[in-house]
Coordinates of C-alpha atoms in Angstrom, one line a residue:
Chain A
M94 CA -100.3 32.9 31.1
E95 CA -98.4 32.1 28.0
K96 CA -95.7 34.5 29.0
D97 CA -95.2 32.6 32.3
T98 CA -95.0 29.3 30.4
L99 CA -92.3 30.7 28.1
T100 CA -90.3 32.1 30.9
K101 CA -90.5 28.8 32.8
A102 CA -89.3 26.9 29.7
K103 CA -86.5 29.3 29.2
K104 CA -85.4 29.0 32.8
T105 CA -85.5 25.2 32.6
K106 CA -83.3 25.2 29.5
E107 CA -80.9 27.6 31.0
K108 CA -80.6 25.4 34.0
E109 CA -80.0 22.4 31.8
V110 CA -77.3 24.3 29.9
A111 CA -75.7 25.3 33.2
S112 CA -75.8 21.8 34.4
L113 CA -74.2 20.5 31.3
E114 CA -71.5 23.1 31.3
A115 CA -70.8 22.3 34.9
Q116 CA -70.5 18.6 34.0
V117 CA -68.1 19.4 31.2
A118 CA -66.0 21.5 33.5
R119 CA -65.9 18.6 36.0
L120 CA -64.9 16.1 33.4
E121 CA -62.2 18.4 32.1
L122 CA -60.9 18.8 35.6
E123 CA -60.9 15.1 36.1
K124 CA -59.1 14.5 32.8
S125 CA -56.3 16.9 33.7
E126 CA -56.0 15.3 37.1
L127 CA -55.7 11.9 35.6
E128 CA -53.1 13.1 33.1
Q129 CA -51.1 14.6 35.9
K130 CA -51.4 11.4 37.8
I131 CA -50.1 9.4 34.8
E132 CA -47.3 11.9 34.4
N133 CA -46.3 11.6 38.0
S134 CA -46.5 7.8 38.1
R135 CA -44.3 7.2 34.9
P136 CA -40.5 6.7 35.9
D137 CA -37.6 9.0 34.5
L138 CA -36.6 6.9 31.5
T139 CA -33.6 9.0 30.5
S140 CA -31.7 8.6 33.7
E141 CA -32.7 4.9 34.1
E142 CA -31.6 4.1 30.5
A143 CA -28.4 5.9 31.0
R144 CA -27.7 4.0 34.2
Y145 CA -28.5 0.7 32.5
M146 CA -26.1 1.4 29.7
R147 CA -23.4 2.6 32.2
D148 CA -23.7 -0.6 34.2
L149 CA -23.5 -2.8 31.1
S150 CA -20.4 -0.9 29.9
Y151 CA -18.7 -1.3 33.3
I152 CA -19.5 -5.0 33.2
D153 CA -18.0 -5.4 29.7
K154 CA -14.8 -3.5 30.7
T155 CA -14.2 -5.1 34.0
G156 CA -15.1 -8.6 33.1
R157 CA -12.8 -10.2 30.5
V158 CA -13.5 -13.0 28.2
D159 CA -10.6 -14.2 26.0
S160 CA -12.2 -17.3 24.6
N161 CA -12.8 -15.6 21.3
K162 CA -9.2 -14.3 21.1
I163 CA -6.1 -15.9 19.7
V164 CA -2.9 -14.0 20.4
V165 CA -0.4 -13.8 17.5
K166 CA 3.0 -12.2 18.1
E167 CA 5.8 -11.7 15.7
I168 CA 9.3 -12.9 16.7
N169 CA 12.5 -11.3 15.5
D170 CA 16.1 -11.4 16.8
H171 CA 16.9 -8.0 15.2
T172 CA 15.2 -4.7 14.8
N173 CA 14.9 -3.3 11.3
I174 CA 15.6 0.4 11.0
S175 CA 15.1 3.0 8.3
L176 CA 17.2 5.7 6.8
W177 CA 15.7 9.0 5.5
D178 CA 16.8 11.3 2.8
P179 CA 16.5 15.1 3.3
L180 CA 13.2 15.3 1.5
G181 CA 11.6 12.8 3.9
K182 CA 11.8 9.7 1.7
R183 CA 12.2 6.5 3.7
V184 CA 14.7 3.8 2.8
G185 CA 13.8 0.7 4.6
P186 CA 13.2 -0.6 7.2
L187 CA 16.2 -2.8 6.7
H188 CA 18.3 -5.2 8.7
P189 CA 20.9 -3.2 10.6
V190 CA 23.7 -4.6 8.6
N191 CA 22.0 -3.6 5.3
V192 CA 21.3 -0.2 6.8
R193 CA 25.0 0.3 7.4
H194 CA 26.0 -0.7 3.9
T195 CA 23.3 1.5 2.4
Y196 CA 24.4 4.5 4.5
E197 CA 28.0 4.1 3.4
K198 CA 27.0 3.6 -0.2
F199 CA 24.8 6.7 -0.3
Y200 CA 27.5 8.7 1.5
K201 CA 29.9 7.9 -1.4
L202 CA 27.2 8.7 -3.9
W203 CA 26.5 12.0 -2.2
S204 CA 30.2 12.8 -2.2
A205 CA 30.2 12.3 -5.9
G206 CA 27.1 14.5 -6.3
K207 CA 24.8 11.7 -7.4
R208 CA 22.3 11.1 -4.6
F209 CA 21.2 12.7 -1.4
R210 CA 23.0 11.8 1.8
L211 CA 20.8 9.6 4.1
S212 CA 20.2 10.0 7.8
P213 CA 19.0 7.6 10.5
T214 CA 16.7 10.3 11.9
R215 CA 13.6 11.4 10.1
P216 CA 13.6 15.0 9.0
S217 CA 10.9 17.3 10.3
A218 CA 8.7 19.4 8.0
E219 CA 10.9 22.4 8.9
D220 CA 14.1 20.5 8.0
I221 CA 12.6 19.6 4.6
E222 CA 11.6 23.2 3.9
K223 CA 15.0 24.4 4.9
F224 CA 16.6 21.8 2.6
K225 CA 14.5 22.9 -0.3
K226 CA 16.2 26.3 0.0
S227 CA 19.7 24.9 -0.2
D228 CA 22.0 25.0 -3.2
E229 CA 22.2 21.2 -3.3
Y230 CA 18.4 20.9 -3.7
K231 CA 18.3 23.6 -6.3
A232 CA 21.0 21.9 -8.4
W233 CA 19.2 18.6 -8.1
K234 CA 15.9 20.1 -9.0
T235 CA 17.3 21.7 -12.2
R236 CA 18.8 18.3 -13.3
H237 CA 15.6 16.5 -12.3
D238 CA 13.3 18.9 -14.2
L239 CA 15.4 18.5 -17.4
D240 CA 15.4 14.8 -17.0
R241 CA 11.6 14.6 -16.6
A242 CA 11.0 17.0 -19.5
R243 CA 13.2 14.7 -21.7
K244 CA 11.4 11.5 -20.5
S245 CA 7.9 13.1 -20.8
R246 CA 8.5 13.6 -24.5
T247 CA 8.4 9.9 -25.0
R248 CA 4.7 10.0 -24.2
K249 CA 4.4 11.6 -27.7
K250 CA 2.3 14.4 -26.4
G251 CA 2.3 17.2 -28.9
E252 CA 4.2 15.0 -31.4
L253 CA 1.7 15.5 -34.1
E254 CA 1.8 19.3 -33.6
R255 CA 5.6 19.3 -33.8
I256 CA 5.5 17.3 -37.0
L257 CA 2.9 19.6 -38.6
T258 CA 5.0 22.6 -37.6
S259 CA 8.1 21.2 -39.2
I260 CA 6.1 20.3 -42.4
A261 CA 4.7 23.8 -42.5
Q262 CA 8.1 25.3 -42.2
M263 CA 9.5 23.1 -45.0
T264 CA 6.6 23.8 -47.4
G265 CA 6.3 27.5 -46.6
K266 CA 2.6 27.2 -45.6
T267 CA 0.8 27.6 -42.3
V268 CA -0.2 24.7 -40.1
G269 CA -3.9 25.7 -40.7
E270 CA -3.4 25.3 -44.5
I271 CA -1.9 21.8 -44.3
N272 CA -4.1 20.5 -41.5
D273 CA -7.5 21.7 -42.4
I274 CA -9.9 18.9 -41.6
R275 CA -13.5 20.1 -42.3
K276 CA -16.7 19.0 -40.9
P277 CA -19.1 17.1 -43.2
G278 CA -21.3 20.1 -43.9
E279 CA -18.3 22.2 -44.9
V280 CA -16.9 20.0 -47.6
V281 CA -17.5 21.3 -51.1
S282 CA -16.8 19.6 -54.4
P283 CA -14.2 20.9 -56.8
G284 CA -15.4 23.8 -58.9
A285 CA -18.1 24.8 -56.5
V286 CA -18.0 28.4 -55.4
N287 CA -17.1 28.7 -51.7
G288 CA -19.6 30.6 -49.7
Chain B
M269 CA -53.7 -24.5 21.6
A270 CA -51.6 -21.5 22.5
A271 CA -49.9 -19.8 19.6
T272 CA -46.1 -20.0 19.4
T273 CA -44.6 -16.6 19.4
T274 CA -41.9 -15.5 16.9
T275 CA -39.4 -15.0 19.7
T276 CA -39.7 -18.6 20.9
L277 CA -39.2 -19.8 17.3
T278 CA -36.1 -17.7 16.8
E279 CA -34.5 -19.1 19.9
A280 CA -35.0 -22.6 18.7
I281 CA -33.3 -21.9 15.4
P282 CA -29.5 -22.0 15.7
T283 CA -27.0 -19.7 13.9
M284 CA -24.8 -21.8 11.6
V285 CA -21.2 -20.8 11.4
T286 CA -19.2 -21.6 8.2
S287 CA -15.5 -22.1 8.0
A288 CA -13.6 -18.9 8.7
L289 CA -12.0 -16.8 5.9
L290 CA -8.6 -15.5 6.6
E291 CA -7.6 -12.0 5.7
L292 CA -5.7 -12.1 2.5
E293 CA -2.0 -11.1 2.2
E294 CA 0.5 -10.7 -0.7
R295 CA 2.7 -13.7 -0.9
D296 CA 6.2 -14.6 -2.2
V297 CA 6.5 -12.4 -5.2
V298 CA 10.2 -11.3 -5.2
R299 CA 12.0 -14.4 -3.7
P300 CA 11.8 -16.5 -6.9
L301 CA 13.2 -13.6 -8.9
V302 CA 16.5 -13.2 -7.0
T303 CA 19.7 -15.2 -6.5
L304 CA 19.3 -18.1 -4.0
D305 CA 22.5 -18.3 -1.9
T306 CA 22.5 -21.6 0.0
K307 CA 25.9 -21.4 1.6
L308 CA 24.6 -21.0 5.2
L309 CA 22.2 -24.0 5.0
G310 CA 23.2 -27.0 7.1
G311 CA 26.6 -25.5 8.1
P312 CA 28.2 -23.0 10.4
G313 CA 28.1 -19.2 10.2
I314 CA 25.4 -16.6 9.9
V315 CA 27.0 -14.2 7.4
S316 CA 27.3 -15.2 3.8
N317 CA 29.9 -13.1 1.9
T318 CA 30.0 -13.0 -1.9
P319 CA 33.2 -11.5 -3.1
I320 CA 33.1 -9.3 -6.3
I321 CA 36.3 -9.2 -8.2
Q322 CA 37.1 -6.3 -10.5
K323 CA 37.6 -7.0 -14.2
L324 CA 41.0 -6.8 -15.9
T325 CA 41.7 -4.6 -18.9
S326 CA 43.5 -6.3 -21.8
E327 CA 46.3 -4.2 -23.1
A328 CA 47.3 -3.8 -26.8
D329 CA 51.0 -3.7 -26.7
D330 CA 53.9 -6.1 -26.0
S331 CA 54.9 -4.7 -22.6
L332 CA 52.1 -5.6 -20.3
A333 CA 51.7 -4.0 -16.8
S334 CA 50.7 -6.4 -14.1
Q335 CA 47.3 -5.7 -12.7
A336 CA 46.1 -6.6 -9.2
V337 CA 43.2 -9.0 -8.8
D338 CA 41.2 -6.6 -6.7
S339 CA 37.9 -6.3 -5.0
G340 CA 35.0 -4.5 -6.8
T341 CA 34.6 -0.9 -6.0
G342 CA 32.0 1.7 -6.9
V343 CA 28.5 0.7 -6.2
D344 CA 29.2 -3.0 -6.7
T345 CA 31.3 -3.2 -3.5
S346 CA 32.9 -6.4 -2.4
P347 CA 31.9 -8.4 -0.5
S348 CA 28.1 -8.6 -0.7
A349 CA 27.3 -9.7 2.9
A350 CA 24.0 -11.1 4.0
T351 CA 23.5 -11.7 7.7
A352 CA 20.9 -14.3 8.6
G353 CA 18.4 -13.4 11.3
V354 CA 15.4 -15.2 13.0
H355 CA 11.9 -14.3 11.7
G356 CA 8.8 -15.9 13.1
S357 CA 5.4 -15.6 14.8
Y358 CA 3.8 -17.4 17.7
V359 CA 0.2 -18.0 18.5
Q360 CA -1.1 -18.8 22.0
L361 CA -4.1 -20.9 21.3
K362 CA -6.3 -21.2 24.4
D363 CA -8.1 -24.5 24.9
I364 CA -11.5 -22.9 25.2
A365 CA -11.0 -21.2 21.8
D366 CA -10.0 -24.4 20.2
L367 CA -12.8 -26.5 21.8
G368 CA -15.4 -23.9 21.0
S369 CA -14.6 -23.2 17.4
V370 CA -16.1 -24.7 14.3
D371 CA -12.7 -24.7 12.5
N372 CA -9.6 -26.6 13.5
M373 CA -7.9 -23.6 15.2
A374 CA -4.5 -25.3 15.3
A375 CA -4.6 -25.6 11.6
V376 CA -5.8 -22.0 11.3
S377 CA -2.9 -20.8 13.6
G378 CA -0.4 -22.7 11.5
Q379 CA -1.7 -21.0 8.3
L380 CA -1.6 -17.6 10.0
I381 CA 2.0 -18.2 11.1
G382 CA 3.1 -19.4 7.6
Q383 CA 1.4 -16.5 5.9
S384 CA 3.0 -13.9 8.2
I385 CA 6.5 -15.4 7.6
V386 CA 6.1 -15.4 3.9
T387 CA 4.9 -11.8 4.0
R388 CA 7.8 -10.8 6.2
R389 CA 10.3 -12.4 3.7
D390 CA 8.7 -10.5 0.8
L391 CA 8.8 -7.2 2.8
D392 CA 12.5 -7.7 3.6
L393 CA 13.2 -8.0 -0.1
V394 CA 11.0 -5.2 -1.4
T395 CA 12.4 -2.7 1.2
L396 CA 15.8 -3.2 -0.5
F397 CA 14.4 -1.5 -3.6
A398 CA 14.8 2.1 -2.3
S399 CA 18.5 1.4 -1.5
F400 CA 19.6 1.0 -5.1
S401 CA 22.0 3.6 -6.3
T402 CA 20.0 4.6 -9.4
N403 CA 16.5 5.9 -9.2
Q404 CA 14.7 6.4 -12.5
G405 CA 11.9 8.3 -10.9
A406 CA 11.3 10.6 -7.9
A407 CA 8.5 11.6 -5.6
N408 CA 5.3 12.9 -7.3
V409 CA 6.5 11.9 -10.8
D410 CA 4.4 10.0 -13.3
I411 CA 6.0 7.0 -15.1
T412 CA 6.8 7.4 -18.7
P413 CA 8.2 5.0 -21.4
G414 CA 11.4 6.9 -21.1
D415 CA 11.9 5.6 -17.6
F416 CA 11.8 2.1 -19.0
Y417 CA 14.1 2.9 -21.8
D418 CA 16.7 4.4 -19.4
A419 CA 16.3 1.5 -17.0
Y420 CA 16.9 -1.1 -19.7
G421 CA 19.8 0.9 -20.9
S422 CA 21.3 1.1 -17.5
L423 CA 21.0 -2.7 -16.8
R424 CA 22.4 -3.5 -20.2
T425 CA 25.3 -1.1 -19.9
Y426 CA 26.4 -3.0 -16.8
F427 CA 26.0 -6.4 -18.5
A428 CA 23.0 -7.5 -16.4
P429 CA 21.9 -10.9 -17.8
L430 CA 18.3 -11.4 -19.0
P431 CA 15.5 -11.7 -18.0
Y432 CA 14.9 -8.3 -16.5
E433 CA 12.1 -8.2 -13.9
A434 CA 9.9 -5.2 -13.1
V435 CA 8.2 -5.3 -9.7
F436 CA 5.7 -2.5 -8.9
H437 CA 3.0 -1.9 -6.4
P438 CA -0.4 -2.5 -8.1
G439 CA -1.2 1.2 -7.9
N440 CA 1.8 1.9 -10.1
I441 CA 0.4 -0.5 -12.7
W442 CA -3.3 0.0 -12.6
S443 CA -4.1 3.7 -12.1
T444 CA -4.7 6.7 -14.2
V445 CA -1.0 7.5 -14.1
G446 CA 0.2 3.9 -14.0
I447 CA 1.9 1.7 -16.5
I448 CA -1.5 0.7 -18.0
S449 CA -2.0 4.3 -19.0
L450 CA 1.0 4.1 -21.3
F451 CA -0.8 1.5 -23.4
D452 CA -4.4 2.7 -23.7
N453 CA -5.7 3.9 -27.0
S454 CA -5.3 7.6 -26.2
S455 CA -3.3 10.0 -28.3
D456 CA -0.6 10.0 -25.6
A457 CA -0.3 6.2 -25.7
V458 CA 2.8 4.4 -26.8
Q459 CA 0.8 2.9 -29.7
S460 CA -1.5 5.6 -30.7
A461 CA -2.2 4.2 -34.2
G462 CA -4.1 1.4 -32.7
L463 CA -3.8 -1.3 -30.1
G464 CA -0.6 -3.3 -30.5
T465 CA 0.1 -6.6 -28.7
V466 CA 0.9 -5.1 -25.3
G467 CA -2.0 -2.6 -25.6
E468 CA -4.3 -5.5 -26.6
D469 CA -3.2 -7.5 -23.6
F470 CA -4.0 -4.6 -21.3
A471 CA -7.2 -3.8 -23.0
R472 CA -8.4 -7.4 -23.0
S473 CA -7.1 -8.8 -19.7
G474 CA -6.0 -5.7 -17.9
F475 CA -2.4 -7.1 -17.7
A476 CA 0.6 -7.7 -19.8
G477 CA 3.3 -10.3 -18.9
M478 CA 6.0 -8.2 -20.5
V479 CA 6.4 -4.5 -20.9
L480 CA 9.1 -2.8 -22.8
G481 CA 11.6 -5.6 -22.2
F482 CA 10.7 -6.3 -18.6
R483 CA 8.7 -9.1 -17.0
L484 CA 6.0 -7.3 -15.1
W485 CA 5.0 -8.3 -11.5
A486 CA 2.6 -6.7 -9.0
D487 CA 3.5 -6.8 -5.3
A488 CA 1.2 -5.1 -2.8
N489 CA 3.8 -5.5 0.0
I490 CA 5.6 -2.4 -1.4
T491 CA 4.9 0.5 0.9
V492 CA 3.0 3.4 -0.4
S493 CA 3.8 6.8 1.2
S494 CA 1.9 9.9 0.2
N495 CA 0.8 8.3 -3.1
N496 CA 4.4 7.3 -4.0
A497 CA 5.9 3.8 -4.1
S498 CA 9.3 2.5 -4.9
G499 CA 9.2 -0.5 -7.2
A500 CA 12.3 -1.7 -9.0
V501 CA 13.6 -3.2 -12.2
F502 CA 16.4 -5.8 -11.8
S503 CA 18.2 -8.8 -13.0
R504 CA 18.6 -11.9 -10.9
Q505 CA 22.0 -11.1 -9.4
A506 CA 20.9 -7.7 -8.1
I507 CA 19.8 -9.2 -4.8
K508 CA 20.6 -12.4 -3.0
Y509 CA 18.4 -14.3 -0.6
T510 CA 20.3 -16.4 1.9
P511 CA 18.3 -19.0 3.9
K512 CA 19.9 -20.5 7.1
R513 CA 17.1 -22.7 8.2
Y514 CA 13.7 -23.3 6.5
L515 CA 10.3 -23.0 8.2
Q516 CA 10.1 -25.0 11.5
F517 CA 7.1 -25.3 13.8
D518 CA 7.5 -26.0 17.6
I519 CA 4.5 -26.7 19.8
E520 CA 4.7 -26.2 23.5
R521 CA 2.0 -26.7 26.2
A522 CA 1.4 -23.8 28.5
E523 CA -0.5 -25.4 31.4
T524 CA -0.8 -22.3 33.5
E525 CA -2.4 -20.4 30.6
V526 CA -4.6 -23.4 29.7
A527 CA -3.3 -22.9 26.2
T528 CA -0.9 -24.3 23.6
N529 CA 1.9 -22.1 22.1
I530 CA 2.5 -22.7 18.4
V531 CA 5.7 -21.1 17.2
G532 CA 6.8 -20.9 13.6
T533 CA 10.3 -19.6 12.7
E534 CA 12.5 -19.3 9.7
I535 CA 16.1 -18.0 9.5
W536 CA 17.3 -16.0 6.5
G537 CA 19.2 -13.0 5.4
E538 CA 19.1 -10.8 2.3
A539 CA 21.5 -8.3 0.7
I540 CA 22.1 -6.3 -2.5
M541 CA 24.7 -8.2 -4.5
R542 CA 25.2 -6.3 -7.8
D543 CA 23.8 -2.8 -7.3
S544 CA 24.4 -1.9 -11.0
H545 CA 22.0 -4.7 -12.0
A546 CA 19.0 -2.9 -10.6
N547 CA 17.2 0.5 -10.7
E548 CA 14.8 1.9 -8.2
M549 CA 11.5 3.0 -9.9
Q550 CA 9.9 5.5 -7.6
F551 CA 6.7 6.9 -9.0
N552 CA 3.4 8.5 -8.3
Q553 CA 0.2 6.4 -8.1
Q554 CA -2.5 8.9 -8.8
P555 CA -2.7 12.5 -9.9

C-alpha cells in the first residue's frame, strides 16, 4: 500500500518537473523568437548614417554661402623675383630692377673671387651636390672654416685652459699642479700628514 | 506646470559675439632706419637716381695731375636707382557680411588693407639684406661676438656714419644660439666674470637696446629658411626708401556683386644706396 503511494507521489513529482521543464523550454524559445524579431525590425544604422553624412556633405559643397567671407586681394604692378646662389640660398624676392642690379653686382664679386655667382633659377638638390664637389666650393669652404674658427675663439671657449697651459709652461709645472682645486673634505691644514 | 527642458532654455539664450581680433603682423621696423628719398613725391618720374661720386686723392707734390670727377665704382656703384611701383590690397565687402556683423566691417577692411601694405613695405626692405656684398655669416653657422667685431670694423672702414643698426629675426636674438646666448652667465659668455650692463639687461628684461655698438631691432618679417635667416647691420645711407605717393583709399560700389570694393594703394621704390655701409648677417636659429 505504502509502496503504491510512494510510487504515485514520485510519478506526480516527475510529471511536475517535466511540465516545468517544458515551460522553461517554451519560454526560452519565445525569448529567442522575440530577440530575432527585434533584430529584424531594427534598421541598418551604418548605411543610413553614412547616407546622412554623404547628403549633408553634398549640400555643403554644392550650396555656397559667402556671407561670412570677405575677399582680400593684393595688388602689385610688378612681380618680385628671386635669385639663387649655387648652395640654394635665396636672395629676394626683389623688384625686377633691384634683381638686375644685384645680379650684376654679384657677377663682379664672383669674378673677383669674393662671392658666389647668382642665378635666376633655383638649383636642384643634384645641382647643389654637384657644386659641393667643385673647386670653387672647396676653396670657399677652406676660407669659411678658417674664418669661423677665428670668430668662434671670441666666445672664449677654452680660454681658461689656454691661459693655464701657458702659465704651466712659463713656471715649469703641470696644469694639474697650478690648478688643483680640492673638494672640502680633501683640504688639509699645513703641517698635517697627507693620507 | 510642465517642466522646461534644458534644450528649450539653451535656444532661448543667445551667443554673444565680441569685437573681432585681427591676426597680428610685424609692422614698420626698417623704414625709419633708412634714408628717406622724397624726390619722386609730387612730381614727375618713377625712377629716383642718386649719383655717387668717387673721392679725389690729394697729392703731395707741386705738380698735380688732374683727376676726373667720376662715378663711384666697386660695390658702391653710381647711380643708386630706385624704381617706384604700386603696392596695395583690395577688399570686396559684401553687403550681407557688413549688415550681419557685430563689428564695423568697413573699418576692419581698412585696417586689414593698411596692415598688409605696411607689412609689404617692410618685406621689400628686409629682402634687400641678402643682396649686400659682405656676409659676416653663412648657412648653419652660429653667431659669435667676432661677427659683430668684423661687421663694425667693416662699416667703420668705409666711413659709415653712426648710429649702426642691427636688424635680426627674433629667432636670431632669442634662441639657444642667438644673440642672447652671448650674454648669459655661462663660461662661454662675453662677460663670464659676472653680468655686465648688457648681460644684466638681457637677464632682467630679455632684451638690450644696444649690443656691441649696434642698436638692436627684431623683425619677424625676415624670412627663415631651413633654420637660417639673413638679418643685417647697416648705417642709414645703406638703403634708400623712395615714396611716390602715400597711402590712398578708393571706395567703389559693385552693384552686381551687391558689395563695396575698398582699395588701398601706396606707391614706393627701394634700393641699396651705399653697399659698403651694410653687412648681411646670415645665421642659424637653433642647433
